[in-house]
Amino acid sequence: MAKYRIILSIMGIAALVSGQCTNPVTRPEIRSMSPQDRARFFSALEKIRQNGELDRLSKLHVDNADTIHGHPVFLAFHRVFMNDFASALNRADPGVTVPYWDWSLDATNPISSDLFTNNYMGGNGGGDKGCVQGGPFENWQMNIDSPHCLTRKFNQGDSIAPFWPPEALLSMQQTCSQYGALSSGIENGCHGAVHLGISGDMSTMFAPNDPFFFLHHGMVDKLWYDWQLMNPDTRFQMYDNVNYNDPAVSADDTIPGYPNMHVKDALDPRNGLCYVYVKSGSSEAAKRLMQEVNRKSGQKNGPSSTPTGGAPTPMSSAGGPSSAPNSMASDGPASAPNSMTPNNAMASNSAMAPNNASPGIGAAATAAGNGVPSADSAAKLNELTSQVSRLGGNGNDRAGASAALHGQQVDFLQSVLVNSMTPNHGLDMASAFMNRHNRFLHRHANALMMRREQQGETPGMGLDDILTGLTSGLLGKDGVVGHLLQGLGHVVEVLPQGLTETLKAVGSIAEDVTDDVFNILNLPKVDLSKVPEKERQIPYVAMLPDWWYEHNNLNATYATQLHNQIHDMIDGYNSIQGYVSPATAHYLAKKYGNQ
């Protein structure tokens, strides 16, 4: 029976991609559905739980977890997976409507959303096991990954941490010029906040046990779809590995778990998969606000000037971050801000320089090690590199000098990262480092390995191990420098630069623009003068735990940079007098609209 269901599923999907779609199915935001259509949707969900289809979907997700997360196929897989879900529902109830959840409208205060009421999806889990105790999925018993009740455990006890607001999502969509940038931005940014906000089954690889998964990934897919519509001539064919460490990818690649499906079959849902999304209003309201921000800031729309987007120079689509330096400038480390914190610990490394070093090496090492990362210390560090590379003597001498040099370079890069250096500067500096010193460091790391082998040294966790690792590829995709470059490089392409300063220069937003936001969202107007300032502001987004990034093959460095940029962006919006986010408007209308 299980084999029969799988064959039916594959046949159904294959039929959908066999030709042009003349009458695409619409997927609405769940709150726009009639109570009857919602009840029908919930009933179909119960049917696929009972007939084993939901178990099949959850198991398929678990079995392919390592290949569908942290890789370019993330969006493509989940688009096909969502359509598999829709097909299963329609086999249980032909013609049933499959909705999505625009969680960005609930970003300010997620727990206040109608979706967490018993008329929609039910709320938090209860009891020792966290079983869902209200709504249409009350006391659901699941079989994947093992028999248990459907669980939820909100990440703030009885509440849920804020999600990415519509402005942040729009900025990401307008900034990303390539598929991989958008996919990695979603996966490392907004996607995880919803999973972990609800938690329970939603925080596991068998998250499809919870119907919230499909509503959430409907929104994720819509973010991709809306981005494609921004440039339909090219983006419905676009697929690349930008911002990922994967080797070159192709639209002819097979979708994991679906041997008869290729990425190209999933790129344009208007055709093969045959569906389109109905607008919720959040993006349109955000665009109206951004039009006013652009006007007030005196900037014209365009890739080089609009604070909400633009198209930064992309990395090569033929490789991940480790290949990016080949196309970058290589004229030496870039300047870092003078406000960086110095790393005094590196002063001791200058003592490792060999006796036959030129007289200026000790001074250069001390200056570069003790100096605040700046144009001056960067220049001294570069000069030190040049002098060490010309050293004579035996392998031990060269290895010692290389260790001193490399320690300073690594700490320099780490200081840049920790102190949130401007991404462009950090990228240029890291790229120059990679281009100029890759072979040099490999050569001296080899010398260090020989020395350790001759002296019978026991490997430790210090600088020696970093250098030793260089010879086995640490300067490649998983390298210390490559990792830092990856974290810095992603941010350049995923979120706009200079937006915070632009926002803070706006000053105020006219009341008629705020009225437009309420009207676009079809919300009752709220007298904002009577609303406490704290409730009018966009709240910060919570940082996700490290285990989430590890389990999903993600880059915590990259995610931290995105997180910091989102906070800066939120600060900018909150500095504008009279500004009301679409998410805030949605929350305030729900709380104060009838008063």
XYZ file of C-alpha atoms in Angstrom:
595
model
C 0.000 0.000 0.000
C 2.839 2.389 0.852
C 4.489 1.680 -2.529
C 1.164 2.341 -4.260
C 0.851 5.740 -2.574
C 4.383 6.702 -3.569
C 3.750 5.683 -7.187
C 0.535 7.720 -7.233
C 2.409 10.730 -5.846
C 5.187 10.518 -8.459
C 2.666 10.028 -11.256
C 0.649 13.002 -10.084
C 3.666 15.307 -9.996
C 4.941 14.034 -13.346
C 1.567 14.788 -14.895
C 1.700 18.343 -13.619
C 5.071 19.034 -15.227
C 4.267 17.432 -18.561
C 2.944 20.573 -20.252
C 1.780 24.138 -20.033
C -0.672 25.097 -17.313
C -3.801 26.833 -18.606
C -5.704 27.299 -15.360
C -3.325 27.579 -12.365
C -4.682 26.909 -8.898
C -4.576 29.886 -6.517
C -3.049 29.623 -3.061
C -4.503 32.260 -0.697
C -3.353 33.526 2.677
C -5.179 31.332 5.184
C -6.959 34.226 6.914
C -8.571 35.262 3.632
C -10.307 31.886 3.292
C -13.945 31.424 4.235
C -14.599 29.424 7.431
C -16.039 26.662 5.237
C -12.910 26.439 3.064
C -10.674 26.396 6.130
C -12.730 23.619 7.695
C -12.442 21.650 4.469
C -8.659 22.151 4.486
C -8.431 20.926 8.099
C -10.588 17.924 7.272
C -8.315 16.996 4.348
C -5.315 17.240 6.673
C -6.942 14.753 9.028
C -7.573 12.401 6.105
C -3.922 12.366 4.974
C -2.851 11.771 8.558
C -5.111 8.742 8.751
C -4.261 7.331 5.316
C -0.503 7.526 5.898
C 0.303 10.256 3.373
C 1.470 12.650 6.078
C 3.787 9.969 7.453
C 5.180 9.475 3.950
C 5.885 13.189 3.578
C 7.537 13.455 6.989
C 9.718 10.415 6.321
C 10.729 11.761 2.902
C 11.814 15.003 4.571
C 13.787 13.140 7.255
C 15.459 10.804 4.747
C 16.703 13.707 2.596
C 17.444 16.190 5.393
C 21.190 16.449 4.775
C 20.860 17.152 1.066
C 17.949 19.621 1.141
C 19.215 21.998 3.818
C 22.288 24.185 3.492
C 22.430 23.552 -0.253
C 21.139 25.433 -3.313
C 18.299 22.948 -3.802
C 16.641 24.159 -0.571
C 13.974 26.292 -2.259
C 13.498 23.973 -5.231
C 13.046 20.868 -3.075
C 10.524 22.512 -0.798
C 8.546 23.829 -3.776
C 8.195 20.277 -5.103
C 7.549 18.978 -1.576
C 4.763 21.533 -1.115
C 3.206 20.436 -4.389
C 3.436 16.801 -3.295
C 1.540 17.823 -0.155
C -1.081 19.655 -2.229
C -1.492 16.591 -4.450
C -1.972 14.361 -1.390
C -4.672 16.701 -0.085
C -6.432 16.732 -3.440
C -6.426 12.953 -3.612
C -8.153 12.977 -0.232
C -10.541 15.789 -1.232
C -10.421 16.885 -4.880
C -10.500 20.665 -5.214
C -9.525 21.486 -1.636
C -7.743 24.851 -1.294
C -4.125 24.844 -0.087
C -3.243 28.103 1.736
C -0.081 29.754 3.014
C 0.581 31.794 6.152
C 2.066 35.269 5.776
C 3.850 35.210 9.104
C 5.511 38.560 8.366
C 2.158 40.186 9.212
C 2.473 38.623 12.666
C 6.163 39.466 13.044
C 5.696 42.076 15.785
C 3.830 39.807 18.197
C 3.366 36.312 16.706
C 1.397 34.878 19.614
C -1.405 37.390 18.971
C -2.022 35.873 15.531
C -5.386 34.287 14.810
C -3.500 31.220 13.649
C -2.723 30.244 17.240
C -6.404 30.130 18.181
C -8.545 27.000 18.138
C -10.466 28.291 15.108
C -7.268 28.006 13.087
C -4.207 25.891 13.938
C -4.435 25.643 17.721
C -1.882 26.917 20.192
C 0.997 25.759 22.340
C 1.554 22.246 23.578
C 0.790 21.319 27.158
C 1.565 18.713 29.762
C 4.848 16.924 30.244
C 5.125 15.952 26.582
C 3.995 19.247 25.054
C 1.065 17.681 23.179
C -1.146 20.067 21.190
C -4.355 20.280 23.218
C -6.624 22.578 21.228
C -7.763 23.258 17.685
C -8.193 20.857 14.757
C -5.005 18.902 15.554
C -5.702 18.297 19.218
C -4.138 15.062 20.468
C -2.907 14.062 17.013
C -0.793 10.911 17.193
C 2.209 10.837 14.860
C 4.424 7.941 13.718
C 7.524 9.733 12.397
C 10.250 9.711 13.674
C 8.681 7.436 16.329
C 5.182 7.176 17.843
C 4.341 10.363 19.751
C 1.740 13.086 20.056
C 2.060 16.197 17.876
C 4.079 18.600 20.014
C 4.653 22.338 20.196
C 6.826 24.228 22.626
C 6.927 27.972 21.953
C 10.425 29.403 22.262
C 9.452 32.048 24.819
C 7.324 29.902 27.083
C 3.763 31.038 26.425
C 4.926 33.450 23.742
C 6.914 33.432 20.486
C 9.922 35.578 19.572
C 9.386 38.112 16.722
C 9.824 37.133 13.078
C 11.360 39.099 10.204
C 9.021 42.014 9.346
C 7.802 42.713 5.778
C 10.368 45.497 5.278
C 13.258 43.114 5.886
C 11.850 40.528 3.503
C 11.308 43.139 0.796
C 14.828 44.522 1.270
C 16.250 41.034 0.861
C 14.204 40.394 -2.276
C 15.201 43.725 -3.823
C 18.870 43.273 -2.943
C 19.386 39.695 -4.152
C 20.194 39.502 -7.833
C 20.787 35.743 -8.004
C 18.913 32.661 -6.883
C 21.551 31.414 -4.452
C 21.710 34.730 -2.636
C 17.970 34.683 -2.010
C 17.907 31.003 -1.056
C 20.785 31.346 1.404
C 19.321 34.550 2.839
C 15.980 32.889 3.510
C 17.537 29.717 4.873
C 20.051 31.423 7.169
C 17.686 34.243 8.082
C 13.891 34.331 8.268
C 13.158 30.624 7.759
C 14.456 29.307 11.089
C 12.723 31.897 13.272
C 9.309 30.433 12.466
C 10.375 26.815 12.962
C 11.963 27.543 16.331
C 9.273 30.001 17.387
C 6.685 27.213 17.312
C 9.191 24.458 18.103
C 8.198 20.998 19.277
C 7.914 18.883 16.122
C 8.564 22.048 14.096
C 12.153 22.204 15.363
C 12.981 18.724 14.064
C 13.517 17.164 10.649
C 10.069 15.570 10.985
C 8.554 19.053 11.135
C 6.028 18.119 8.379
C 4.134 16.293 11.143
C 2.803 19.737 12.086
C 0.545 21.352 9.450
C 2.182 24.644 10.409
C 5.157 23.393 8.378
C 3.205 23.553 5.125
C 1.694 26.961 5.858
C 5.175 28.253 6.703
C 6.824 26.792 3.621
C 4.008 28.114 1.499
C 5.185 31.558 2.600
C 8.823 30.638 1.967
C 7.893 29.519 -1.529
C 5.904 32.717 -2.061
C 8.994 34.780 -1.166
C 10.820 33.009 -3.973
C 7.851 33.350 -6.335
C 7.483 37.096 -5.654
C 11.225 37.550 -6.205
C 10.911 35.759 -9.533
C 8.061 38.064 -10.552
C 10.337 41.085 -9.991
C 12.277 40.027 -13.118
C 10.243 37.287 -14.777
C 12.227 37.221 -18.017
C 15.261 35.742 -16.257
C 14.366 34.593 -12.745
C 11.947 31.829 -13.697
C 14.957 30.113 -15.296
C 17.553 31.081 -12.678
C 19.299 28.481 -10.542
C 22.851 28.777 -9.175
C 25.025 28.075 -6.131
C 25.847 31.675 -5.163
C 26.549 31.937 -1.407
C 26.790 28.166 -1.051
C 29.880 25.973 -0.844
C 28.478 23.441 -3.296
C 30.142 22.688 -6.623
C 28.496 23.960 -9.787
C 24.788 23.183 -10.022
C 22.452 22.759 -12.981
C 18.728 23.084 -13.572
C 18.963 19.528 -14.907
C 19.881 18.245 -11.427
C 17.445 15.757 -9.898
C 15.379 16.897 -6.903
C 16.336 14.783 -3.843
C 13.572 12.314 -3.028
C 11.913 12.785 -6.424
C 13.847 10.784 -9.038
C 11.515 11.864 -11.859
C 11.744 15.558 -11.039
C 14.476 18.000 -12.030
C 15.129 21.481 -10.709
C 13.994 22.985 -14.002
C 10.570 21.425 -13.437
C 10.163 23.490 -10.270
C 11.449 26.862 -11.430
C 8.173 28.259 -12.804
C 5.098 27.235 -10.791
C 2.820 29.054 -13.232
C 3.446 26.258 -15.711
C 4.357 22.670 -14.749
C 3.334 22.709 -11.080
C 0.370 24.904 -12.042
C -0.314 27.292 -9.163
C 0.048 30.964 -8.245
C -0.135 32.874 -4.965
C -2.735 35.438 -3.939
C -1.257 38.618 -2.462
C -1.657 39.222 1.267
C -0.839 42.940 1.192
C 2.281 42.867 3.371
C 4.742 43.360 0.516
C 2.566 46.007 -1.128
C 2.320 47.961 2.124
C 6.093 47.712 2.601
C 6.645 48.974 -0.953
C 4.421 52.000 -0.261
C 6.495 52.841 2.784
C 9.728 52.404 0.846
C 8.489 54.758 -1.866
C 8.104 57.417 0.789
C 11.496 56.600 2.320
C 13.092 56.988 -1.110
C 11.308 60.270 -1.712
C 12.171 61.707 1.696
C 15.791 60.630 1.482
C 16.138 62.285 -1.929
C 17.173 59.062 -3.604
C 15.841 57.696 -6.858
C 14.924 54.102 -7.368
C 17.681 52.092 -8.986
C 20.172 49.339 -8.291
C 22.876 51.701 -7.073
C 20.803 54.161 -5.070
C 17.656 52.694 -3.622
C 18.081 51.900 0.081
C 15.702 48.982 -0.225
C 17.695 46.953 -2.670
C 20.056 47.163 -5.527
C 22.168 44.586 -7.199
C 25.623 44.292 -5.649
C 28.270 42.595 -7.730
C 27.519 38.889 -7.371
C 29.935 36.094 -6.651
C 30.635 33.598 -9.410
C 27.841 31.075 -9.800
C 30.366 28.393 -10.618
C 31.432 28.056 -7.018
C 30.749 29.011 -3.421
C 32.443 31.652 -1.319
C 35.806 29.963 -1.609
C 35.896 30.771 -5.313
C 34.900 34.389 -4.904
C 38.377 35.873 -4.340
C 39.413 35.050 -7.881
C 37.194 37.853 -9.122
C 38.003 40.298 -6.336
C 40.631 42.999 -6.033
C 44.027 41.742 -4.908
C 45.898 44.901 -4.032
C 46.351 44.218 -0.342
C 44.178 44.333 2.772
C 41.525 47.012 2.846
C 41.218 49.598 5.558
C 39.266 48.734 8.664
C 37.485 51.230 10.904
C 39.588 52.855 13.605
C 36.965 51.938 16.178
C 37.968 48.283 16.133
C 39.150 46.660 19.312
C 42.877 45.873 19.258
C 44.059 42.367 19.860
C 46.996 42.782 22.191
C 47.455 39.052 22.472
C 49.214 38.987 19.145
C 52.204 40.933 20.443
C 53.770 37.746 21.736
C 53.797 36.244 18.255
C 56.561 38.590 17.147
C 58.934 36.654 19.372
C 58.531 33.713 17.030
C 60.340 35.502 14.193
C 63.657 33.798 13.314
C 67.087 35.204 14.179
C 68.052 35.835 10.579
C 64.979 37.995 9.880
C 65.597 41.452 8.480
C 65.848 44.198 11.153
C 62.411 45.655 10.419
C 60.496 42.430 10.886
C 60.275 42.556 14.666
C 59.024 46.143 14.645
C 56.570 45.413 11.860
C 55.250 42.358 13.661
C 54.794 44.259 16.912
C 53.099 47.188 15.205
C 50.775 44.978 13.206
C 49.969 42.800 16.196
C 49.376 45.598 18.699
C 47.781 48.134 16.409
C 44.063 48.655 16.104
C 42.960 47.157 12.759
C 43.239 50.186 10.533
C 44.807 51.358 7.302
C 48.147 51.777 9.096
C 48.248 48.367 10.752
C 46.957 46.709 7.588
C 49.820 48.258 5.624
C 52.342 47.106 8.238
C 50.842 43.639 8.179
C 51.172 43.546 4.424
C 54.815 44.679 4.652
C 55.490 42.005 7.242
C 54.061 39.415 4.877
C 56.355 40.596 2.116
C 59.441 40.411 4.334
C 58.637 36.958 5.703
C 58.111 35.648 2.180
C 61.689 36.665 1.289
C 63.297 34.963 4.284
C 66.119 32.525 3.789
C 67.226 29.865 6.211
C 65.903 26.462 7.076
C 62.306 25.289 7.237
C 62.113 25.852 10.987
C 62.964 29.534 10.601
C 60.458 30.066 7.857
C 57.777 28.159 9.723
C 58.329 30.254 12.836
C 58.038 33.489 10.917
C 54.997 32.176 9.093
C 53.333 31.307 12.387
C 53.863 34.832 13.678
C 52.514 36.301 10.483
C 49.559 33.995 10.136
C 48.482 34.453 13.742
C 48.281 38.195 13.203
C 46.383 37.800 9.950
C 43.832 35.435 11.437
C 43.314 37.674 14.477
C 43.016 40.673 12.185
C 40.235 38.922 10.277
C 38.517 37.788 13.470
C 38.590 41.327 14.844
C 36.971 42.518 11.656
C 34.222 39.961 11.967
C 33.545 40.334 15.681
C 33.391 44.108 15.446
C 30.943 44.042 12.515
C 33.200 45.687 10.021
C 31.568 47.184 6.920
C 31.018 44.116 4.712
C 32.582 45.538 1.553
C 35.824 46.390 3.355
C 35.978 43.017 5.043
C 35.317 41.213 1.800
C 38.024 43.113 -0.078
C 40.525 42.569 2.708
C 39.759 38.858 3.052
C 39.851 38.409 -0.708
C 43.236 40.115 -0.942
C 44.525 37.913 1.853
C 43.354 34.784 0.056
C 44.761 35.821 -3.313
C 48.179 36.994 -2.168
C 49.038 34.544 0.573
C 47.322 31.263 -0.205
C 50.336 29.475 -1.722
C 52.727 31.204 0.682
C 50.880 29.929 3.740
C 50.508 26.464 2.276
C 54.278 26.311 1.721
C 55.129 27.389 5.248
C 52.465 25.183 6.782
C 54.198 22.266 5.078
C 57.452 23.344 6.686
C 55.710 23.483 10.054
C 54.380 19.961 9.606
C 57.875 18.711 8.828
C 59.238 20.385 11.956
C 56.545 18.864 14.151
C 57.103 15.443 12.643
C 60.883 15.645 13.177
C 60.519 16.813 16.774
C 57.711 14.407 17.619
C 55.394 17.152 18.759
C 51.904 16.236 19.940
C 49.117 18.066 18.099
C 47.230 20.550 20.216
C 44.472 23.061 19.586
C 46.621 26.126 19.024
C 47.946 28.067 16.096
C 50.041 25.129 14.888
C 46.882 23.152 14.193
C 45.389 25.975 12.200
C 48.514 26.107 10.051
C 48.693 22.346 9.717
C 45.115 22.294 8.575
C 45.922 24.713 5.800
C 47.765 21.990 3.906
C 44.698 19.725 3.897
C 42.382 22.355 2.524
C 41.509 24.718 5.359
C 42.104 27.600 2.995
C 39.411 26.076 0.839
C 35.700 26.100 1.494
C 36.031 25.173 5.193
C 39.068 27.304 5.950
C 39.539 29.852 8.688
C 39.825 32.625 6.140
C 37.286 31.078 3.798
C 34.817 30.835 6.676
C 35.301 34.492 7.552
C 35.098 35.447 3.907
C 31.901 33.434 3.617
C 30.312 35.188 6.577
C 31.286 38.621 5.334
C 30.606 37.976 1.690
C 27.061 36.694 2.046
C 25.792 39.860 3.692
C 26.878 42.010 0.776
C 24.475 40.216 -1.527
C 21.515 39.490 0.742
C 20.696 42.760 2.498
C 21.250 46.353 1.345
C 24.178 48.391 2.566
C 23.763 51.905 3.915
C 20.058 51.473 4.576
C 20.248 52.340 8.290
C 21.894 55.692 7.608
C 19.334 56.450 4.900
C 16.439 55.606 7.202
C 17.762 57.765 10.020
C 17.974 60.690 7.597
C 14.289 60.420 6.641
C 13.026 62.177 9.764
C 9.307 61.447 9.584
C 6.592 59.751 7.574
C 3.450 61.673 6.641
C 0.171 60.526 8.182
C -1.401 59.897 4.776
C 1.302 57.309 4.050
C 0.497 55.549 7.309
C -3.166 55.641 6.317
C -2.208 53.978 3.026
C -0.614 51.098 4.942
C -3.806 50.457 6.908
C -5.876 50.710 3.717
C -3.670 48.342 1.708
C -3.969 45.771 4.481
C -7.718 46.450 4.762
C -7.361 47.260 8.457
C -9.342 49.687 10.646
C -7.419 52.922 11.253
C -5.807 53.281 14.658
C -5.156 56.585 16.434
C -1.423 56.148 16.856
C -1.161 59.082 19.249
C -2.909 56.933 21.843
C -0.654 53.918 21.338
C 2.396 53.553 23.613
C 5.630 54.189 21.705
C 6.990 50.739 22.542
C 4.049 49.088 20.791
C 4.522 51.245 17.689
C 8.095 50.077 17.194
C 9.419 47.006 15.410
C 10.906 44.544 17.924
C 14.284 42.880 17.466
C 14.507 39.402 15.991
C 15.955 36.745 18.301
C 19.249 35.048 17.451
C 18.826 31.332 16.820
C 20.863 28.710 18.730
C 24.032 27.268 17.231
C 22.601 23.752 17.089
C 20.000 24.910 14.571
C 22.689 26.051 12.139
C 24.686 22.870 12.655
C 21.712 20.544 12.132
C 20.703 22.385 8.968
C 24.193 22.625 7.418
C 24.116 26.403 7.790
C 26.777 29.036 8.460
C 26.459 30.589 11.918
C 28.879 33.381 10.950
C 26.716 34.356 8.013
C 23.553 34.145 10.124
C 25.105 36.380 12.798
C 25.932 39.010 10.200
C 22.385 38.888 8.838
C 21.042 39.136 12.371
C 23.155 42.203 13.129
C 22.138 43.870 9.890
C 18.457 43.217 10.566
C 18.834 44.867 13.981
C 20.521 47.899 12.412
C 17.727 48.062 9.867
C 15.075 47.895 12.594
C 16.843 50.702 14.470
C 16.654 52.781 11.313
C 12.942 52.219 10.823
C 12.209 52.876 14.476
C 14.019 56.228 14.245
C 11.484 57.537 11.707
C 8.758 59.570 13.371
C 5.294 58.345 12.403
C 6.604 55.175 10.737
C 4.409 52.107 11.216
C 5.512 48.724 9.900
C 2.850 46.645 8.135
C 3.392 44.049 10.871
C 2.907 46.668 13.581
C -0.202 48.007 11.838
C -1.595 44.485 11.709
C -0.994 43.973 15.428
C -2.282 47.406 16.483
C -5.452 47.071 14.400
C -6.160 43.751 16.076
C -5.581 45.192 19.534
C -6.990 48.737 19.217
C -9.001 48.756 15.993
C -12.410 48.506 17.644
C -11.723 51.118 20.310
